[in-house]
Amino acid sequence: MNEILRGAACKALGALFFLDEAGATVVSIEVRGGRPLIVLDGAPSRFIKGAIRKSRPTGGLREHVMVAVVQGCQVEWLVHTVRGDVAARAGV
């Protein structure tokens, strides 16, 4: 198990450098198995396209959990929409 976690930690470090260069702000990294989970404070500005993993209503908005795979890591961030249009990044 140590070897799996060591490899995952190396993936997470590589993804952290990539995301930093892409202008993203990482708020957490979780390493529990072979694929680390990295959470961003908002949508990455470039290089990364995500897909909706989960969606739920919040007040007058709809909150989407976006997901992408970056260097073997699962990367997630929140996007809020109004009637299908992007209203704002996380924090709105």
Backbone as JSON, one array per atom type, in Angstrom:
{
  "sequence": "MNEILRGAACKALGALFFLDEAGATVVSIEVRGGRPLIVLDGAPSRFIKGAIRKSRPTGGLREHVMVAVVQGCQVEWLVHTVRGDVAARAGV",
  "N": [[0.82, -1.19, 0.0], [2.01, 1.22, 0.68], [3.6, 1.79, -1.54], [1.7, 2.32, -3.52], [0.47, 4.62, -2.44], [2.69, 6.32, -2.38], [3.22, 6.62, -5.11], [0.81, 7.87, -5.86], [1.01, 10.26, -4.42], [3.15, 11.43, -5.75], [1.94, 11.82, -8.27], [0.03, 13.7, -7.5], [1.64, 15.86, -6.75], [2.84, 16.51, -9.21], [0.52, 17.25, -10.64], [-0.24, 19.44, -9.11], [1.8, 21.33, -9.69], [1.28, 21.64, -12.44], [-1.38, 22.67, -12.39], [-0.93, 25.04, -11.0], [0.61, 26.45, -12.87], [-1.38, 26.75, -14.74], [-2.91, 28.66, -13.64], [-4.74, 28.04, -11.67], [-6.19, 27.77, -8.37], [-5.44, 25.71, -5.81], [-7.24, 24.19, -3.23], [-7.4, 21.94, -1.68], [-5.9, 18.69, -1.28], [-6.34, 15.27, -1.53], [-5.16, 12.17, -0.7], [-5.85, 8.94, -0.95], [-5.76, 6.59, -2.23], [-4.95, 5.16, -5.39], [-5.68, 7.27, -7.12], [-5.45, 10.55, -6.61], [-7.49, 13.17, -5.15], [-8.1, 16.42, -6.06], [-9.08, 19.61, -5.11], [-10.31, 22.62, -6.38], [-10.56, 26.24, -5.98], [-12.19, 27.46, -7.76], [-13.21, 27.63, -11.23], [-10.68, 26.47, -13.43], [-8.52, 28.64, -15.25], [-7.45, 28.13, -17.79], [-6.43, 25.6, -20.17], [-7.76, 23.37, -19.07], [-10.55, 21.39, -19.38], [-13.69, 20.61, -18.1], [-16.19, 18.22, -17.0], [-19.64, 17.86, -16.08], [-20.14, 16.43, -13.0], [-21.9, 16.22, -10.91], [-25.03, 17.71, -10.04], [-27.03, 20.22, -8.49], [-29.82, 22.04, -7.11], [-29.5, 25.32, -5.69], [-30.87, 27.67, -3.94], [-31.76, 30.29, -6.1], [-30.05, 29.48, -8.01], [-28.21, 26.98, -9.84], [-26.03, 24.52, -8.82], [-23.08, 23.12, -10.0], [-20.92, 20.4, -9.8], [-17.91, 20.19, -11.15], [-15.66, 18.11, -12.99], [-12.43, 16.88, -13.84], [-9.68, 15.07, -15.27], [-6.4, 15.33, -14.4], [-3.16, 14.76, -15.03], [-3.37, 12.12, -13.99], [-4.86, 12.57, -11.7], [-7.94, 13.25, -10.01], [-9.68, 16.16, -10.5], [-11.63, 18.69, -9.08], [-14.16, 21.27, -9.1], [-16.46, 23.97, -8.34], [-19.25, 25.29, -10.15], [-21.64, 27.78, -10.78], [-24.88, 28.14, -12.18], [-27.47, 29.89, -13.97], [-30.47, 29.11, -15.19], [-29.13, 27.47, -17.05], [-27.02, 29.06, -17.98], [-23.67, 30.11, -17.38], [-23.17, 31.61, -14.36], [-21.37, 32.43, -12.41], [-18.15, 31.86, -10.93], [-16.99, 29.55, -8.4], [-18.06, 30.39, -5.1], [-20.04, 32.23, -5.41]],
  "CA": [[0.0, 0.0, 0.0], [2.89, 2.38, 0.7], [4.05, 2.08, -2.91], [0.56, 2.94, -4.2], [0.32, 5.98, -1.91], [3.85, 7.11, -2.81], [2.97, 6.96, -6.51], [-0.3, 8.83, -5.9], [1.53, 11.54, -3.93], [3.95, 12.0, -6.85], [0.98, 12.32, -9.25], [-0.58, 14.91, -6.95], [2.63, 16.94, -6.82], [2.93, 16.91, -10.62], [-0.71, 17.95, -10.98], [-0.2, 20.72, -8.41], [2.64, 22.22, -10.49], [0.55, 21.91, -13.69], [-2.51, 23.54, -12.08], [-0.38, 26.35, -10.65], [0.97, 27.08, -14.14], [-2.64, 27.05, -15.44], [-3.57, 29.76, -12.94], [-5.75, 27.54, -10.74], [-5.85, 27.8, -6.95], [-5.76, 24.45, -5.16], [-7.61, 24.38, -1.83], [-7.14, 20.7, -0.93], [-5.45, 17.48, -1.98], [-6.62, 14.09, -0.72], [-4.54, 10.97, -1.25], [-6.34, 7.76, -0.22], [-5.54, 5.42, -3.07], [-4.16, 5.42, -6.57], [-6.04, 8.5, -7.82], [-5.68, 11.64, -5.68], [-8.55, 14.14, -5.41], [-7.65, 17.8, -5.89], [-10.22, 20.53, -5.17], [-9.93, 24.0, -6.72], [-11.48, 27.24, -5.45], [-13.02, 27.92, -8.87], [-12.88, 27.03, -12.52], [-9.35, 26.8, -13.92], [-8.62, 29.66, -16.29], [-7.05, 27.65, -19.12], [-5.85, 24.25, -20.35], [-8.51, 22.27, -18.46], [-11.98, 21.33, -19.65], [-14.33, 19.68, -17.17], [-17.53, 17.69, -17.26], [-20.48, 17.91, -14.88], [-20.21, 15.16, -12.27], [-23.08, 16.25, -10.05], [-25.72, 18.98, -10.15], [-28.09, 20.36, -7.49], [-30.3, 23.41, -6.98], [-29.16, 26.05, -4.47], [-31.56, 28.95, -4.07], [-32.15, 30.55, -7.48], [-28.98, 29.0, -8.89], [-27.93, 25.54, -9.91], [-24.61, 24.3, -8.54], [-22.53, 21.96, -10.71], [-19.59, 19.94, -9.44], [-17.2, 19.87, -12.38], [-14.56, 17.18, -12.77], [-11.49, 16.63, -14.94], [-8.52, 14.29, -14.87], [-5.16, 16.04, -14.69], [-1.97, 13.97, -14.68], [-3.75, 10.97, -13.18], [-5.58, 13.0, -10.5], [-9.28, 13.79, -10.21], [-9.72, 17.57, -10.12], [-13.02, 19.14, -8.98], [-14.46, 22.66, -8.74], [-17.88, 24.3, -8.43], [-19.71, 26.32, -11.08], [-23.05, 28.09, -10.56], [-25.56, 28.55, -13.39], [-28.85, 30.36, -13.92], [-31.16, 28.64, -16.42], [-28.18, 26.89, -17.99], [-25.91, 29.95, -18.29], [-22.71, 30.22, -16.3], [-23.38, 32.87, -13.65], [-20.17, 32.83, -11.69], [-17.32, 30.78, -10.44], [-17.26, 29.18, -6.99], [-18.08, 31.49, -4.15], [-21.2, 33.1, -5.63]],
  "C": [[0.87, 1.27, 0.0], [3.32, 2.78, -0.7], [2.94, 2.76, -3.7], [0.4, 4.39, -3.75], [1.49, 6.88, -2.32], [3.67, 7.54, -4.27], [1.87, 8.0, -6.66], [0.16, 10.22, -5.44], [2.38, 12.22, -5.0], [3.06, 12.55, -7.95], [0.39, 13.65, -8.78], [0.38, 16.1, -7.03], [2.79, 17.44, -8.26], [1.71, 17.69, -11.06], [-0.75, 19.33, -10.33], [0.63, 21.73, -9.2], [1.92, 22.62, -11.79], [-0.59, 22.9, -13.44], [-2.05, 24.95, -11.7], [-0.02, 27.12, -11.91], [-0.28, 27.49, -14.92], [-3.41, 28.17, -14.76], [-4.66, 29.33, -11.97], [-5.25, 27.64, -9.3], [-6.35, 26.51, -6.3], [-6.09, 24.72, -3.7], [-7.43, 23.1, -1.01], [-6.67, 19.59, -1.86], [-5.68, 16.32, -1.03], [-6.02, 12.87, -1.41], [-4.98, 9.79, -0.39], [-6.1, 6.47, -0.99], [-4.72, 5.83, -4.27], [-4.46, 6.7, -7.3], [-6.36, 9.6, -6.8], [-6.84, 12.54, -6.12], [-8.01, 15.52, -5.08], [-8.86, 18.71, -6.07], [-9.69, 21.94, -5.41], [-10.95, 24.97, -6.14], [-12.38, 27.83, -6.53], [-12.57, 27.27, -10.15], [-11.45, 27.42, -12.93], [-9.46, 27.72, -15.13], [-8.27, 29.15, -17.69], [-6.55, 26.21, -19.03], [-6.74, 23.11, -19.88], [-10.0, 22.42, -18.8], [-12.58, 20.29, -18.72], [-15.67, 19.21, -17.68], [-18.32, 17.77, -15.97], [-20.53, 16.52, -14.27], [-21.49, 15.07, -11.46], [-23.7, 17.63, -10.17], [-26.83, 19.03, -9.11], [-28.54, 21.82, -7.42], [-29.85, 24.02, -5.66], [-29.76, 27.44, -4.61], [-32.04, 29.14, -5.49], [-31.14, 30.06, -8.49], [-28.98, 27.48, -8.95], [-26.43, 25.39, -9.74], [-24.16, 23.01, -9.22], [-21.15, 21.65, -10.13], [-18.95, 19.47, -10.74], [-16.02, 18.97, -12.05], [-13.72, 17.05, -14.04], [-10.37, 15.75, -14.39], [-7.28, 15.03, -15.34], [-3.99, 15.22, -14.16], [-2.3, 12.84, -13.7], [-4.49, 11.3, -11.89], [-6.97, 13.49, -10.89], [-9.29, 15.21, -9.66], [-11.17, 18.02, -10.15], [-13.09, 20.62, -8.64], [-15.95, 22.88, -8.92], [-18.12, 25.4, -9.45], [-21.2, 26.52, -10.79], [-23.66, 28.58, -11.87], [-26.96, 29.06, -13.07], [-29.48, 29.98, -15.24], [-30.18, 28.18, -17.49], [-27.02, 27.78, -18.38], [-24.96, 30.01, -17.11], [-22.86, 31.6, -15.67], [-22.11, 33.36, -12.99], [-19.36, 31.61, -11.35], [-17.67, 30.48, -9.0], [-17.22, 30.4, -6.11], [-19.26, 32.42, -4.33], [-22.41, 32.49, -4.97]]
}
